[in-house]
Coordinates of C-alpha atoms in Angstrom, one line a residue:
X18 CA 15.2 5.1 -19.1
X19 CA 16.1 1.7 -20.6
X20 CA 17.3 3.4 -23.8
X21 CA 19.4 5.8 -21.8
X22 CA 21.1 3.0 -19.9
X23 CA 22.0 1.2 -23.1
X24 CA 23.3 4.4 -24.8
X25 CA 25.5 5.2 -21.8
X26 CA 26.7 1.6 -21.6
X27 CA 27.7 1.6 -25.2
X28 CA 29.5 4.9 -24.8
X29 CA 31.7 3.6 -22.0
X30 CA 32.2 0.0 -23.2
X31 CA 32.8 0.6 -26.9
X32 CA 36.5 1.7 -26.4
X33 CA 37.1 -1.4 -24.4
X34 CA 35.8 -3.7 -27.1
X35 CA 38.7 -2.7 -29.3
X36 CA 41.3 -3.9 -26.9
X37 CA 43.1 -7.0 -28.3
X38 CA 43.1 -8.7 -24.9
X39 CA 39.3 -8.5 -24.6
X40 CA 37.3 -11.7 -25.0
X41 CA 33.5 -11.8 -25.2
X42 CA 31.3 -14.3 -23.4
X43 CA 27.6 -14.8 -23.0
X44 CA 25.9 -16.1 -19.8
X45 CA 22.3 -17.2 -19.5
X46 CA 20.5 -18.2 -16.3
X47 CA 17.0 -18.6 -15.2
X48 CA 14.5 -20.2 -12.8
X49 CA 10.7 -20.8 -12.6
X50 CA 8.7 -22.0 -9.6
X51 CA 5.0 -22.4 -8.9
X52 CA 3.2 -23.1 -5.7
X53 CA -0.4 -23.2 -4.5
X54 CA -2.0 -20.5 -2.4
X55 CA -4.6 -17.8 -2.4
X56 CA -7.7 -19.8 -1.7
X57 CA -10.7 -18.1 -3.4
X58 CA -14.3 -19.4 -3.6
X59 CA -13.2 -22.8 -2.5
X60 CA -10.5 -23.1 -5.3
X61 CA -6.8 -22.8 -4.9
X62 CA -5.0 -20.5 -7.4
X63 CA -1.4 -20.9 -8.3
X64 CA 1.3 -18.3 -7.5
X65 CA 4.4 -18.2 -9.6
X66 CA 7.6 -16.4 -10.3
X67 CA 10.0 -16.8 -13.2
X68 CA 13.1 -14.9 -14.4
X69 CA 15.6 -15.2 -17.2
X70 CA 18.9 -13.1 -17.1
X71 CA 21.4 -12.6 -19.9
X72 CA 24.9 -11.4 -19.3
X73 CA 27.1 -10.1 -22.2
X74 CA 30.6 -9.7 -20.8
X75 CA 34.1 -8.6 -21.7
X76 CA 37.2 -10.0 -20.0
X77 CA 39.2 -7.1 -18.4
X78 CA 42.1 -9.2 -17.2
X79 CA 42.7 -12.6 -15.6
X80 CA 39.7 -12.6 -13.3
X81 CA 37.7 -9.4 -13.9
X82 CA 35.0 -8.8 -16.5
X83 CA 32.2 -6.2 -17.1
X84 CA 29.4 -5.8 -19.5
X85 CA 25.6 -5.4 -20.2
X86 CA 22.8 -7.5 -18.7
X87 CA 19.1 -7.9 -19.3
X88 CA 16.4 -9.4 -17.1
X89 CA 13.0 -10.7 -18.0
X90 CA 10.8 -11.5 -15.1
X91 CA 7.2 -12.6 -14.5
X92 CA 5.3 -13.1 -11.3
X93 CA 1.9 -13.6 -9.6
X94 CA 2.2 -13.0 -5.9
X95 CA -0.3 -12.8 -3.0
X96 CA -0.7 -9.5 -1.2
X97 CA -1.9 -8.9 2.3
X98 CA -5.7 -9.3 2.8
X99 CA -7.6 -6.2 3.7
X100 CA -11.0 -5.6 5.2
X101 CA -13.9 -3.6 3.7
X102 CA -16.8 -2.1 5.8
X103 CA -20.3 -2.5 4.4
X104 CA -23.4 -0.8 6.0
X105 CA -26.2 -3.0 7.4
X106 CA -29.7 -1.6 7.0
X107 CA -32.8 -2.1 9.1
X108 CA -35.7 -4.0 7.6
X109 CA -38.0 -1.0 7.9
X110 CA -37.4 2.5 6.5
X111 CA -37.7 5.7 8.4
X112 CA -40.7 8.1 8.2
X113 CA -39.1 9.7 5.1
X114 CA -38.7 6.4 3.3
X115 CA -34.9 6.2 3.7
X116 CA -32.9 3.1 4.6
X117 CA -31.7 3.2 8.2
X118 CA -28.1 2.1 8.9
X119 CA -28.0 -0.1 12.0
X120 CA -24.3 -0.9 11.9
X121 CA -21.4 -2.0 9.7
X122 CA -20.1 -5.4 8.8
X123 CA -16.5 -6.2 7.9
X124 CA -15.6 -8.5 4.9
X125 CA -12.2 -9.8 4.1
X126 CA -11.0 -9.2 0.5
X127 CA -8.0 -11.3 -0.9
X128 CA -5.6 -9.6 -3.2
X129 CA -3.0 -10.8 -5.8
X130 CA -0.6 -8.9 -7.9
X131 CA 0.9 -9.9 -11.2
X132 CA 3.2 -8.3 -13.8
X133 CA 6.0 -9.1 -16.3
X134 CA 8.6 -7.0 -18.0
X135 CA 12.2 -6.3 -19.0
X136 CA 15.0 -4.5 -17.2
X137 CA 18.5 -3.6 -18.4
X138 CA 21.7 -2.6 -16.7
X139 CA 25.4 -3.0 -16.1
X140 CA 27.5 -5.5 -14.1
X141 CA 31.1 -6.1 -12.9
X142 CA 32.1 -9.7 -12.2
X143 CA 35.0 -11.2 -10.3
X144 CA 36.0 -14.9 -10.9
X145 CA 37.7 -16.9 -8.2
X146 CA 39.2 -20.2 -9.2
X147 CA 38.6 -23.2 -7.0
X148 CA 40.2 -25.9 -9.1
X149 CA 41.1 -26.6 -12.7
X150 CA 37.5 -26.7 -13.8
X151 CA 35.5 -25.1 -10.9
X152 CA 35.2 -21.5 -9.9
X153 CA 33.1 -19.0 -7.9
X154 CA 32.0 -15.6 -9.3
X155 CA 30.7 -12.5 -7.7
X156 CA 28.6 -10.2 -9.9
X157 CA 27.9 -6.6 -8.8
X158 CA 25.0 -5.2 -10.9
X159 CA 22.5 -2.4 -11.4
X160 CA 19.2 -2.9 -13.2
X161 CA 16.5 -0.4 -14.2
X162 CA 13.1 -1.2 -15.6
X163 CA 10.7 1.2 -17.3
X164 CA 7.0 1.5 -16.6
X165 CA 5.4 -1.9 -16.9
X166 CA 1.7 -2.5 -16.9
X167 CA 0.4 -5.0 -14.2
X168 CA -2.8 -5.8 -12.4
X169 CA -4.2 -6.2 -9.0
X170 CA -6.7 -9.0 -8.7
X171 CA -9.3 -8.4 -5.9
X172 CA -11.2 -11.3 -4.6
X173 CA -14.2 -10.3 -2.5
X174 CA -15.6 -12.9 -0.1
X175 CA -19.1 -14.2 0.2
X176 CA -21.5 -11.6 1.5
X177 CA -24.0 -12.8 4.1
X178 CA -27.1 -11.6 2.3
X179 CA -27.9 -8.7 0.1
X180 CA -31.1 -8.2 2.0
X181 CA -28.9 -7.1 4.9
X182 CA -27.7 -4.2 2.8
X183 CA -30.4 -3.5 0.2
X184 CA -33.8 -5.3 0.5
X185 CA -33.6 -7.6 -2.5
X186 CA -34.9 -11.2 -2.1
X187 CA -33.7 -12.3 -5.6
X188 CA -30.1 -10.9 -5.2
X189 CA -27.2 -13.3 -4.9
X190 CA -25.1 -13.3 -1.7
X191 CA -21.8 -14.1 -3.6
X192 CA -19.9 -11.5 -5.6
X193 CA -18.1 -13.0 -8.6
X194 CA -14.5 -12.0 -9.0
X195 CA -11.8 -11.2 -9.4
X196 CA -12.1 -7.5 -10.0
X197 CA -9.2 -6.0 -11.9
X198 CA -7.3 -2.7 -11.1
X199 CA -4.5 -1.8 -13.5
X200 CA -1.2 -0.2 -12.4
X201 CA 2.2 0.7 -13.7
X202 CA 5.4 -0.5 -12.0
X203 CA 8.9 0.8 -12.3
X204 CA 11.8 -0.9 -10.6
X205 CA 15.5 -0.3 -9.7
X206 CA 17.7 -3.0 -8.4
X207 CA 21.3 -3.0 -7.2
X208 CA 23.0 -6.0 -5.7
X209 CA 25.4 -8.9 -5.8
X210 CA 24.9 -12.4 -7.3
X211 CA 27.0 -15.4 -6.2
X212 CA 27.6 -18.1 -8.7
X213 CA 29.3 -21.5 -9.0
X214 CA 30.5 -22.7 -12.4
X215 CA 31.9 -26.0 -13.7
X216 CA 33.8 -26.0 -17.0
X217 CA 32.6 -28.8 -19.4
X218 CA 34.7 -27.6 -22.3
X219 CA 36.9 -24.6 -23.0
X220 CA 33.9 -22.8 -24.5
X221 CA 31.1 -24.0 -22.3
X222 CA 30.4 -24.0 -18.5
X223 CA 27.4 -24.9 -16.4
X224 CA 26.6 -23.6 -13.0
X225 CA 24.2 -22.3 -10.3
X226 CA 23.6 -18.7 -9.3
X227 CA 21.7 -17.0 -6.6
X228 CA 21.1 -13.4 -5.4
X229 CA 23.1 -13.0 -2.3
X230 CA 22.2 -9.4 -1.5
X231 CA 20.2 -6.6 -3.3
X232 CA 18.4 -3.4 -2.8
X233 CA 15.1 -3.0 -4.7
X234 CA 13.0 0.1 -5.1
X235 CA 9.7 -0.3 -6.9
X236 CA 7.0 2.3 -7.6
X237 CA 3.4 1.3 -8.2
X238 CA 0.9 3.9 -9.5
X239 CA -2.7 3.3 -10.6
X240 CA -3.6 3.5 -14.3
X241 CA -7.4 3.4 -14.1
X242 CA -10.1 3.8 -11.5
X243 CA -13.1 2.1 -13.0
X244 CA -16.2 3.7 -11.5
X245 CA -18.1 0.4 -12.0
X246 CA -15.7 -1.3 -9.6
X247 CA -15.6 1.4 -7.0
X248 CA -18.2 -0.3 -4.8
X249 CA -16.1 -3.4 -4.5
X250 CA -12.5 -2.1 -5.0
X251 CA -11.6 0.5 -2.4
X252 CA -8.9 2.1 -4.4
X253 CA -7.4 3.8 -1.4
X254 CA -6.7 0.5 0.2
X255 CA -4.8 -1.0 -2.6
X256 CA -1.0 -1.0 -2.0
X257 CA 0.1 1.7 -4.3
X258 CA 3.2 3.8 -3.7
X259 CA 6.9 3.1 -3.3
X260 CA 8.3 -0.2 -1.9
X261 CA 11.8 -0.8 -0.6
X262 CA 13.4 -4.2 -0.1
X263 CA 16.9 -5.0 1.2
X264 CA 18.2 -8.5 1.6
X265 CA 18.8 -11.8 -0.3
X266 CA 16.5 -12.6 -3.2
X267 CA 16.8 -16.4 -2.8
X268 CA 13.5 -16.6 -0.9
X269 CA 11.7 -14.8 -3.8
X270 CA 13.3 -16.2 -6.9
X271 CA 15.3 -19.3 -5.7
X272 CA 18.5 -20.7 -7.2
X273 CA 19.0 -20.1 -10.9
X274 CA 20.6 -22.6 -13.4
X275 CA 23.2 -21.0 -15.7
X276 CA 25.1 -21.8 -18.8
X277 CA 28.0 -19.7 -20.1
X278 CA 29.3 -19.6 -23.7
X279 CA 32.8 -18.4 -24.6
X280 CA 32.9 -18.6 -28.4
X281 CA 36.1 -16.4 -28.7

């Protein structure tokens, strides 16, 4: 899919490059943040998100430009906790020697998701002058990412006693984790970025940029279902499937710092 986007983009943009009026510019922006959360086994694990975007643009007039863009992103986010039911057995077996289930006990499992990968797409930008050296810009974009391998990290809680489940005096009551379940994620994004730029030199500008509005569709599918983990990872409870988000991306990725080069 990424190769198809690049081929189509080259087909449509190549004739424009030959125009004498066209000027090429390169814009780079990025952000990285980290915070603490996801308390597991008494420890606090960090959650993070980082993204770097590159914009290769061609001026199409006094205030319009278009071009290709790429995005590299990496994240580790906390997912919603989920409960797992375990059977509780009676101390004595029945007349046939089988364990007797007397009830069920619920344990809370914590879950994290992490992934990283590249996306490619097209954009159209409108520049609005505020002063001699300052300007606003609106960037309308579409990005598509191929299948990228990620992981769910499952953190089981401390179990009250294995003797409550299977009579075993020497068994531990804490299950070490995390257990890992691999998945593939593909993402499509369409939206608008809002940026502010200050011209330091005729060929260099610095600025800030943030995602004002975007629509995101991501599809998460499992890669493996390790039988050894099936006792502790209820695969059917992991959040696979399609996700749709609509709104500003500021809360997720924050404000990005940008630098623009205009060598020509």
